[in-house]
Structures are given as C-alpha cells and as structure tokens.
Amino acid sequence: MTTLAIDIGGTKLAAALVDGSLQIRERRELPTPASKTPDALRAALQALIAPLQEQAKRVAIASTGIIREGSLLALNPHNLGGLLHFPLRQTLNDLTGLPTLAVNDAQAAAWAEYHALGGKYRDMVFITVSTGVGGGVVSAGKLLTGVGGLAGHLGHTLADPHGPVCGCGRVGCVEAIASGRGIAAAAEGALAGCDAKTIFSRAGQGDEQASQLIHRSARTLARLVADVKATTDCQCVVIGGSVGLAEGYLALVEHYLAQEPAAYHVELLAAHYRHDAGLLGAALLARGE
Ligand code: ADP
Ligand code: BMX
Ligand code: ZN
C-alpha cells in the first residue's frame, strides 16, 4: 500500500510516495514558510502534496516539534518562524481524506535507522543536527515517544550554563550552540548573516572563524553523545540532518568524543537513509512496522 510521507523541518518540507518495499518515488521539496500564522504552512503543504496525494492510501508525517495527539506544539518556535501550534493530523486529513499519522521528525528517523541496522542493536539513539538539534531513542527495541511526545528532545539538554538563550526558553541548550541556527547565530564580522551551509563552504575555503564555529558545534555534539551514552548505554548513535551529514562533521564529532573518558565512547554512524530517514520512519510507523 502506497504511503504519502511528509517531512516538516525548520528549513525545508519534503514529501514522497513510499511503496511496500520502502522505495521512495516522486520526492519533492519546498522551503518551510516562516510565518506565525498556520495558513502559510497549510498552503505550502497543500502545494507540496497536490501532485502525489491521488496515488496514496494513507499519510505519514514526520515533523519538527512536539507531536501530541496529532498536533504540532513548538518547543522552540523560533525554528518555525514563531509558529506555536499547528493541527497536523487534522489538516492533512482534511486535505487528502486519508488516514493520517504524525510523529516527531527525529523520533521517526530513529525508527527508520533502527530498522536499517537490521536487528544488530536493540538500543540506539538518532540525533539530527539540522535547523535545530533533535533526537530519537530506541530502548530495548522500542521507540520512546513519551506520554506527551517530549521523549528524545536531546537538543534541549544543557551544554553550557553561560551559553546563549535557546528559543525554548532555557539557557545554553545544545541546540542553541550546535544546530544550523546556532552556528549561524554565533557568526560575526564577515560571516554575520550567513547560514550554516555557507559557513561550511567558507570553512572548506580556509576561513578560520567558520572552522571554529563548526568545531564548537561538533564539540558540543560530542558531549551530548557522551551524555546520551551515560543515560541510555546505547550501542550506537546515528547522526543525520544537513549539518550532521555535512562532509567532515561526523569525523570531528568522533575526534571530540575520543577526548571523553572511555566509558562514554560509543559507535557513531552516519544516517543510512541520509535525508530520507524521517520520511521512511513515518511511513514504517504508519504501517505498524
Ligand atoms: P530541516 O531542519 O528542515 O530538516 P536540514 O536537515 O536541511 O533541514 O537542516 C537545515 C540546516 O542545515 C540549515 O541551518 C542549513 O544552513 C544547513 N545546511 C543545509 N545544507 C547544508 C550543507 N550542505 N552543509 C552544511 N550545512 C547545511
Ligand atoms: C527542535 C524541536 C524538535 C525537533 C528538532 C529538529 C521545534 C519546532 N522543534 O529541537 O521537535 O525534532 O528541533 O528539527 O520545537 P529540525 O527542523 O531541525 O529537523
Ligand atoms: Zn532549548
């Protein structure tokens, strides 16, 4: 049965058809609208799925934000242009008339990556370093979503009590430092106003400040990985998101993790499904797999 899978991130929206053998067809992307009102997101989703929805029997959404009873509640509204709440399941159900499941993007990606490991490990954690920093925890073969959807929001654990204020209201969250937005926010002088993608390409051209910003992110992420190992004793940590998958980033995280005591070391892997982990995880969950 074909699933219309949708991934809602702070920077981009993606949609694709996912068939029974988990093959992705007709993948499309649009920028995430930055608007406090839900109308812009609804219109963008409508445009994104219009060419695909006829062919699908169900909808599966992986979305940034806390997903509670089918609705999106932003933990960090800055990542969504100030949008606080969006009725995800209801909107997609209204647009398509199809049964719809919604789950947090990093939780969905964790589930897909757990499947990709083919039973090798029962305890694993997925971390996306993207617009924000998101997480999904699989413990004893079960995906943790939490009673209120908050489980795995690892980006909002403490990295630095003297660090920047996070959009979630806490001070010094991992996300405020390590995420694409966190990298960009700390840029000064010639790099002020650049996004993380540009900062990575400047680092590749030898820009010292750009390189330091990326090291700061990777060092912060490595400490988070050590905290995650201490919390879950997971057998591997899978890294995704456009920052996480950027060339050289995982090797830097490995470099900084190696500086932590051995008890906190854990195997680090790049996401097997790359930028499609959220789409595929949501499709798997909608299929009850
Ligand atoms: P989303 O958060 O919408 O899921 P991404 O995973 O693409 O989207 O993450 C967006 C962040 O990644 C932005 O901060 C963007 O600047 C950054 N980014 C996008 N492409 C790259 C790249 N090739 N290298 C490094 N950073 C990137
Ligand atoms: C934020 C939070 C998480 C999300 C993570 C990664 C919001 C809107 N989102 O920590 O729910 O999983 O970002 O999201 O509060 P992405 O957009 O970077 O993929
Ligand atoms: Zn936070």
mmCIF file of C-alpha atoms in Angstrom, residues 3-289:
data_model
loop_
_atom_site.group_PDB
_atom_site.id
_atom_site.type_symbol
_atom_site.label_atom_id
_atom_site.label_comp_id
_atom_site.label_asym_id
_atom_site.label_seq_id
_atom_site.Cartn_x
_atom_site.Cartn_y
_atom_site.Cartn_z
ATOM 1 C CA THR A 3 2.069 5.915 1.744
ATOM 2 C CA LEU A 4 2.338 9.658 1.192
ATOM 3 C CA ALA A 5 5.191 10.534 3.557
ATOM 4 C CA ILE A 6 5.807 14.152 4.585
ATOM 5 C CA ASP A 7 8.782 15.585 6.495
ATOM 6 C CA ILE A 8 8.327 19.033 8.059
ATOM 7 C CA GLY A 9 11.605 20.635 9.149
ATOM 8 C CA GLY A 10 12.522 24.143 10.207
ATOM 9 C CA THR A 11 14.171 24.807 6.827
ATOM 10 C CA LYS A 12 12.510 22.512 4.312
ATOM 11 C CA LEU A 13 9.366 20.475 3.681
ATOM 12 C CA ALA A 14 9.756 17.166 1.848
ATOM 13 C CA ALA A 15 7.164 14.719 0.548
ATOM 14 C CA ALA A 16 7.360 11.454 -1.361
ATOM 15 C CA LEU A 17 5.462 8.287 -2.118
ATOM 16 C CA VAL A 18 6.752 5.264 -0.232
ATOM 17 C CA ASP A 19 5.821 1.837 -1.584
ATOM 18 C CA GLY A 20 5.545 -1.513 0.197
ATOM 19 C CA SER A 21 9.249 -2.291 -0.219
ATOM 20 C CA LEU A 22 10.231 1.112 1.240
ATOM 21 C CA GLN A 23 11.232 2.553 -2.132
ATOM 22 C CA ILE A 24 10.869 6.322 -2.426
ATOM 23 C CA ARG A 25 9.224 7.821 -5.536
ATOM 24 C CA GLU A 26 8.483 11.363 -6.709
ATOM 25 C CA ARG A 27 10.299 13.107 -3.855
ATOM 26 C CA ARG A 28 9.585 16.833 -3.732
ATOM 27 C CA GLU A 29 10.839 19.689 -1.528
ATOM 28 C CA LEU A 30 9.715 23.220 -0.699
ATOM 29 C CA PRO A 31 11.149 25.757 1.755
ATOM 30 C CA THR A 32 9.358 25.863 5.125
ATOM 31 C CA PRO A 33 7.397 29.144 5.257
ATOM 32 C CA ALA A 34 8.431 31.404 8.147
ATOM 33 C CA SER A 35 5.111 32.704 9.435
ATOM 34 C CA LYS A 36 3.472 32.882 12.841
ATOM 35 C CA THR A 37 0.115 32.010 11.359
ATOM 36 C CA PRO A 38 -0.754 28.432 10.377
ATOM 37 C CA ASP A 39 -2.182 29.468 6.986
ATOM 38 C CA ALA A 40 1.191 29.697 5.225
ATOM 39 C CA LEU A 41 2.209 26.199 6.352
ATOM 40 C CA ARG A 42 -1.146 24.783 5.339
ATOM 41 C CA ALA A 43 -0.847 26.356 1.860
ATOM 42 C CA ALA A 44 2.731 25.105 1.422
ATOM 43 C CA LEU A 45 1.734 21.574 2.445
ATOM 44 C CA GLN A 46 -1.202 21.657 0.058
ATOM 45 C CA ALA A 47 1.069 22.684 -2.845
ATOM 46 C CA LEU A 48 3.682 20.084 -1.860
ATOM 47 C CA ILE A 49 1.344 17.097 -1.787
ATOM 48 C CA ALA A 50 -1.050 18.027 -4.598
ATOM 49 C CA PRO A 51 0.777 16.020 -7.320
ATOM 50 C CA LEU A 52 1.194 12.971 -5.042
ATOM 51 C CA GLN A 53 -1.922 12.507 -2.960
ATOM 52 C CA GLU A 54 -4.070 10.745 -5.600
ATOM 53 C CA GLN A 55 -1.683 7.795 -5.581
ATOM 54 C CA ALA A 56 -1.628 7.287 -1.802
ATOM 55 C CA LYS A 57 -3.777 5.279 0.602
ATOM 56 C CA ARG A 58 -2.507 6.893 3.796
ATOM 57 C CA VAL A 59 -0.455 9.834 5.039
ATOM 58 C CA ALA A 60 2.537 9.620 7.393
ATOM 59 C CA ILE A 61 4.071 12.842 8.749
ATOM 60 C CA ALA A 62 7.440 13.307 10.443
ATOM 61 C CA SER A 63 7.511 16.833 11.837
ATOM 62 C CA THR A 64 9.679 19.119 13.869
ATOM 63 C CA GLY A 65 8.088 19.977 17.215
ATOM 64 C CA ILE A 66 6.417 18.032 19.980
ATOM 65 C CA ILE A 67 3.706 15.931 18.362
ATOM 66 C CA ARG A 68 0.841 15.434 20.798
ATOM 67 C CA GLU A 69 -2.474 13.918 19.742
ATOM 68 C CA GLY A 70 -1.698 14.669 16.108
ATOM 69 C CA SER A 71 -0.882 18.349 16.670
ATOM 70 C CA LEU A 72 2.460 20.122 16.426
ATOM 71 C CA LEU A 73 3.490 22.137 19.505
ATOM 72 C CA ALA A 74 6.729 24.030 19.017
ATOM 73 C CA LEU A 75 9.289 23.585 21.792
ATOM 74 C CA ASN A 76 11.477 26.135 20.003
ATOM 75 C CA PRO A 77 9.051 28.345 17.999
ATOM 76 C CA HIS A 78 11.995 30.318 16.506
ATOM 77 C CA ASN A 79 12.662 27.277 14.284
ATOM 78 C CA LEU A 80 9.236 27.718 12.688
ATOM 79 C CA GLY A 81 9.066 31.482 12.202
ATOM 80 C CA GLY A 82 7.318 31.881 15.567
ATOM 81 C CA LEU A 83 4.576 29.334 14.859
ATOM 82 C CA LEU A 84 3.447 27.818 18.172
ATOM 83 C CA HIS A 85 0.796 25.311 17.210
ATOM 84 C CA PHE A 86 -0.384 23.550 14.058
ATOM 85 C CA PRO A 87 -3.131 20.920 13.762
ATOM 86 C CA LEU A 88 -1.105 18.497 11.611
ATOM 87 C CA ARG A 89 -3.235 15.373 11.507
ATOM 88 C CA GLN A 90 -6.468 17.326 11.073
ATOM 89 C CA THR A 91 -5.026 19.476 8.258
ATOM 90 C CA LEU A 92 -3.680 16.538 6.246
ATOM 91 C CA ASN A 93 -6.816 14.555 6.857
ATOM 92 C CA ASP A 94 -8.905 17.495 5.577
ATOM 93 C CA LEU A 95 -6.635 17.968 2.530
ATOM 94 C CA THR A 96 -6.482 14.302 1.489
ATOM 95 C CA GLY A 97 -9.371 12.455 3.137
ATOM 96 C CA LEU A 98 -6.803 9.776 4.037
ATOM 97 C CA PRO A 99 -5.952 8.245 7.424
ATOM 98 C CA THR A 100 -3.027 10.230 8.813
ATOM 99 C CA LEU A 101 -0.334 9.577 11.406
ATOM 100 C CA ALA A 102 2.025 12.251 12.751
ATOM 101 C CA VAL A 103 5.204 11.759 14.754
ATOM 102 C CA ASN A 104 8.211 13.905 15.707
ATOM 103 C CA ASP A 105 10.801 14.030 12.895
ATOM 104 C CA ALA A 106 13.773 12.767 14.917
ATOM 105 C CA GLN A 107 11.695 10.030 16.566
ATOM 106 C CA ALA A 108 10.596 8.912 13.080
ATOM 107 C CA ALA A 109 14.162 8.992 11.756
ATOM 108 C CA ALA A 110 15.352 6.989 14.767
ATOM 109 C CA TRP A 111 12.832 4.285 13.909
ATOM 110 C CA ALA A 112 13.951 4.100 10.267
ATOM 111 C CA GLU A 113 17.602 3.958 11.266
ATOM 112 C CA TYR A 114 16.849 1.277 13.858
ATOM 113 C CA HIS A 115 15.279 -0.783 11.055
ATOM 114 C CA ALA A 116 18.291 -0.155 8.820
ATOM 115 C CA LEU A 117 20.506 -1.751 11.484
ATOM 116 C CA GLY A 118 18.617 -4.997 10.802
ATOM 117 C CA GLY A 119 18.489 -6.182 14.412
ATOM 118 C CA LYS A 120 22.212 -5.673 15.067
ATOM 119 C CA TYR A 121 21.459 -3.442 18.067
ATOM 120 C CA ARG A 122 18.415 -3.126 20.365
ATOM 121 C CA ASP A 123 19.462 0.170 21.941
ATOM 122 C CA MET A 124 20.303 3.083 19.692
ATOM 123 C CA VAL A 125 19.867 6.845 19.519
ATOM 124 C CA PHE A 126 19.417 9.075 16.483
ATOM 125 C CA ILE A 127 20.457 12.732 16.572
ATOM 126 C CA THR A 128 19.666 15.205 13.801
ATOM 127 C CA VAL A 129 21.835 18.315 13.537
ATOM 128 C CA SER A 130 19.762 20.487 11.244
ATOM 129 C CA THR A 131 17.775 23.710 11.804
ATOM 130 C CA GLY A 132 17.601 22.523 15.409
ATOM 131 C CA VAL A 133 19.067 19.502 17.168
ATOM 132 C CA GLY A 134 16.523 16.699 17.520
ATOM 133 C CA GLY A 135 16.715 13.196 18.936
ATOM 134 C CA GLY A 136 15.001 9.834 18.971
ATOM 135 C CA VAL A 137 15.699 6.999 21.402
ATOM 136 C CA VAL A 138 15.125 3.290 20.761
ATOM 137 C CA SER A 139 15.436 1.324 24.004
ATOM 138 C CA ALA A 140 15.169 -2.491 24.095
ATOM 139 C CA GLY A 141 13.773 -2.355 20.539
ATOM 140 C CA LYS A 142 11.054 0.199 21.398
ATOM 141 C CA LEU A 143 10.805 3.782 20.162
ATOM 142 C CA LEU A 144 10.340 6.162 23.089
ATOM 143 C CA THR A 145 7.817 8.894 22.307
ATOM 144 C CA GLY A 146 6.813 9.795 25.871
ATOM 145 C CA VAL A 147 3.346 10.402 27.313
ATOM 146 C CA GLY A 148 3.360 13.970 25.963
ATOM 147 C CA GLY A 149 5.626 13.467 22.921
ATOM 148 C CA LEU A 150 8.706 15.058 24.511
ATOM 149 C CA ALA A 151 10.912 11.947 24.738
ATOM 150 C CA GLY A 152 14.243 12.296 22.947
ATOM 151 C CA HIS A 153 14.325 16.110 22.712
ATOM 152 C CA LEU A 154 18.074 15.927 23.304
ATOM 153 C CA GLY A 155 18.764 19.328 21.759
ATOM 154 C CA HIS A 156 17.303 20.945 24.847
ATOM 155 C CA THR A 157 19.691 19.414 27.342
ATOM 156 C CA LEU A 158 22.323 21.682 28.888
ATOM 157 C CA ALA A 159 25.571 22.266 27.015
ATOM 158 C CA ASP A 160 26.785 25.497 28.660
ATOM 159 C CA PRO A 161 25.133 27.366 31.577
ATOM 160 C CA HIS A 162 26.794 30.555 30.274
ATOM 161 C CA GLY A 163 25.733 29.862 26.679
ATOM 162 C CA PRO A 164 23.156 31.591 24.501
ATOM 163 C CA VAL A 165 19.464 31.663 25.363
ATOM 164 C CA CYS A 166 17.587 28.968 23.432
ATOM 165 C CA GLY A 167 14.259 29.582 21.703
ATOM 166 C CA CYS A 168 12.727 27.026 24.104
ATOM 167 C CA GLY A 169 13.331 29.433 27.000
ATOM 168 C CA ARG A 170 16.269 27.619 28.625
ATOM 169 C CA VAL A 171 19.820 28.955 28.703
ATOM 170 C CA GLY A 172 22.686 27.148 26.997
ATOM 171 C CA CYS A 173 20.855 24.280 25.277
ATOM 172 C CA VAL A 174 22.843 22.062 22.895
ATOM 173 C CA GLU A 175 20.562 23.305 20.102
ATOM 174 C CA ALA A 176 21.430 26.977 20.751
ATOM 175 C CA ILE A 177 25.103 26.174 20.064
ATOM 176 C CA ALA A 178 25.360 23.132 17.793
ATOM 177 C CA SER A 179 22.409 23.474 15.378
ATOM 178 C CA GLY A 180 22.480 25.155 11.975
ATOM 179 C CA ARG A 181 20.710 28.147 13.520
ATOM 180 C CA GLY A 182 23.114 28.105 16.478
ATOM 181 C CA ILE A 183 26.153 28.079 14.183
ATOM 182 C CA ALA A 184 24.738 30.947 12.115
ATOM 183 C CA ALA A 185 23.729 32.995 15.188
ATOM 184 C CA ALA A 186 27.291 32.996 16.531
ATOM 185 C CA ALA A 187 28.829 34.201 13.253
ATOM 186 C CA GLU A 188 30.381 37.685 13.354
ATOM 187 C CA GLY A 189 32.102 40.127 11.040
ATOM 188 C CA ALA A 190 32.493 38.804 7.504
ATOM 189 C CA LEU A 191 30.283 35.796 8.312
ATOM 190 C CA ALA A 192 27.458 37.717 10.030
ATOM 191 C CA GLY A 193 24.137 36.866 8.379
ATOM 192 C CA CYS A 194 25.466 33.705 6.669
ATOM 193 C CA ASP A 195 23.584 30.437 7.086
ATOM 194 C CA ALA A 196 25.259 27.225 8.258
ATOM 195 C CA LYS A 197 25.583 25.876 4.716
ATOM 196 C CA THR A 198 27.589 28.945 3.688
ATOM 197 C CA ILE A 199 29.684 28.715 6.860
ATOM 198 C CA PHE A 200 30.611 25.107 5.988
ATOM 199 C CA SER A 201 31.668 26.107 2.484
ATOM 200 C CA ARG A 202 33.729 29.033 3.882
ATOM 201 C CA ALA A 203 35.427 26.628 6.295
ATOM 202 C CA GLY A 204 36.282 24.478 3.270
ATOM 203 C CA GLN A 205 37.942 27.540 1.741
ATOM 204 C CA GLY A 206 40.092 28.001 4.856
ATOM 205 C CA ASP A 207 38.093 30.636 6.781
ATOM 206 C CA GLU A 208 39.303 30.441 10.386
ATOM 207 C CA GLN A 209 36.120 31.756 12.066
ATOM 208 C CA ALA A 210 33.940 29.376 10.022
ATOM 209 C CA SER A 211 36.109 26.463 11.044
ATOM 210 C CA GLN A 212 35.917 27.460 14.729
ATOM 211 C CA LEU A 213 32.110 27.669 14.583
ATOM 212 C CA ILE A 214 31.948 24.140 13.161
ATOM 213 C CA HIS A 215 34.374 22.823 15.789
ATOM 214 C CA ARG A 216 32.258 24.437 18.522
ATOM 215 C CA SER A 217 29.176 22.640 17.180
ATOM 216 C CA ALA A 218 30.945 19.264 16.849
ATOM 217 C CA ARG A 219 32.500 19.546 20.341
ATOM 218 C CA THR A 220 29.075 20.325 21.820
ATOM 219 C CA LEU A 221 27.539 17.401 19.951
ATOM 220 C CA ALA A 222 30.267 15.011 21.154
ATOM 221 C CA ARG A 223 29.489 15.983 24.770
ATOM 222 C CA LEU A 224 25.816 15.348 24.104
ATOM 223 C CA VAL A 225 26.709 11.907 22.692
ATOM 224 C CA ALA A 226 28.660 11.142 25.900
ATOM 225 C CA ASP A 227 25.634 12.240 27.978
ATOM 226 C CA VAL A 228 23.387 10.042 25.821
ATOM 227 C CA LYS A 229 25.703 7.065 26.335
ATOM 228 C CA ALA A 230 25.621 7.669 30.101
ATOM 229 C CA THR A 231 21.815 7.923 30.064
ATOM 230 C CA THR A 232 20.895 5.036 27.776
ATOM 231 C CA ASP A 233 24.010 2.810 27.410
ATOM 232 C CA CYS A 234 23.068 2.680 23.724
ATOM 233 C CA GLN A 235 25.147 0.555 21.346
ATOM 234 C CA CYS A 236 25.353 3.190 18.625
ATOM 235 C CA VAL A 237 24.434 6.787 17.886
ATOM 236 C CA VAL A 238 23.299 7.616 14.348
ATOM 237 C CA ILE A 239 23.766 11.182 13.126
ATOM 238 C CA GLY A 240 21.580 12.832 10.475
ATOM 239 C CA GLY A 241 20.399 16.271 9.313
ATOM 240 C CA SER A 242 22.150 18.505 6.791
ATOM 241 C CA VAL A 243 24.736 19.730 9.319
ATOM 242 C CA GLY A 244 25.225 16.241 10.764
ATOM 243 C CA LEU A 245 25.730 14.770 7.298
ATOM 244 C CA ALA A 246 27.957 17.607 6.027
ATOM 245 C CA GLU A 247 31.377 16.474 4.856
ATOM 246 C CA GLY A 248 33.844 16.084 7.710
ATOM 247 C CA TYR A 249 31.350 16.786 10.520
ATOM 248 C CA LEU A 250 30.980 13.219 11.839
ATOM 249 C CA ALA A 251 34.771 12.791 11.885
ATOM 250 C CA LEU A 252 35.019 15.943 14.026
ATOM 251 C CA VAL A 253 32.407 14.632 16.469
ATOM 252 C CA GLU A 254 34.412 11.369 16.649
ATOM 253 C CA HIS A 255 37.559 13.377 17.334
ATOM 254 C CA TYR A 256 35.958 15.201 20.288
ATOM 255 C CA LEU A 257 34.188 12.090 21.612
ATOM 256 C CA ALA A 258 37.591 10.336 21.736
ATOM 257 C CA GLN A 259 38.678 13.030 24.257
ATOM 258 C CA GLU A 260 35.952 11.911 26.697
ATOM 259 C CA PRO A 261 36.629 9.032 29.128
ATOM 260 C CA ALA A 262 36.312 5.582 27.510
ATOM 261 C CA ALA A 263 33.110 4.701 29.403
ATOM 262 C CA TYR A 264 31.287 7.307 27.279
ATOM 263 C CA HIS A 265 32.599 6.117 23.913
ATOM 264 C CA VAL A 266 30.023 4.690 21.520
ATOM 265 C CA GLU A 267 29.951 3.763 17.837
ATOM 266 C CA LEU A 268 28.934 6.745 15.665
ATOM 267 C CA LEU A 269 27.265 6.177 12.294
ATOM 268 C CA ALA A 270 26.007 8.485 9.548
ATOM 269 C CA ALA A 271 22.302 8.020 8.815
ATOM 270 C CA HIS A 272 21.862 5.096 6.402
ATOM 271 C CA TYR A 273 18.815 6.748 4.824
ATOM 272 C CA ARG A 274 20.563 10.148 4.721
ATOM 273 C CA HIS A 275 17.939 12.894 4.250
ATOM 274 C CA ASP A 276 15.049 10.410 3.887
ATOM 275 C CA ALA A 277 15.173 8.886 7.370
ATOM 276 C CA GLY A 278 12.223 10.958 8.642
ATOM 277 C CA LEU A 279 10.045 10.152 5.619
ATOM 278 C CA LEU A 280 10.764 6.425 5.844
ATOM 279 C CA GLY A 281 10.391 6.239 9.624
ATOM 280 C CA ALA A 282 6.986 7.900 9.499
ATOM 281 C CA ALA A 283 5.927 5.501 6.704
ATOM 282 C CA LEU A 284 7.081 2.482 8.743
ATOM 283 C CA LEU A 285 5.219 3.691 11.843
ATOM 284 C CA ALA A 286 2.034 4.345 9.829
ATOM 285 C CA ARG A 287 2.265 0.764 8.545
ATOM 286 C CA GLY A 288 2.629 -0.517 12.089
ATOM 287 C CA GLU A 289 6.119 -1.866 11.340
#
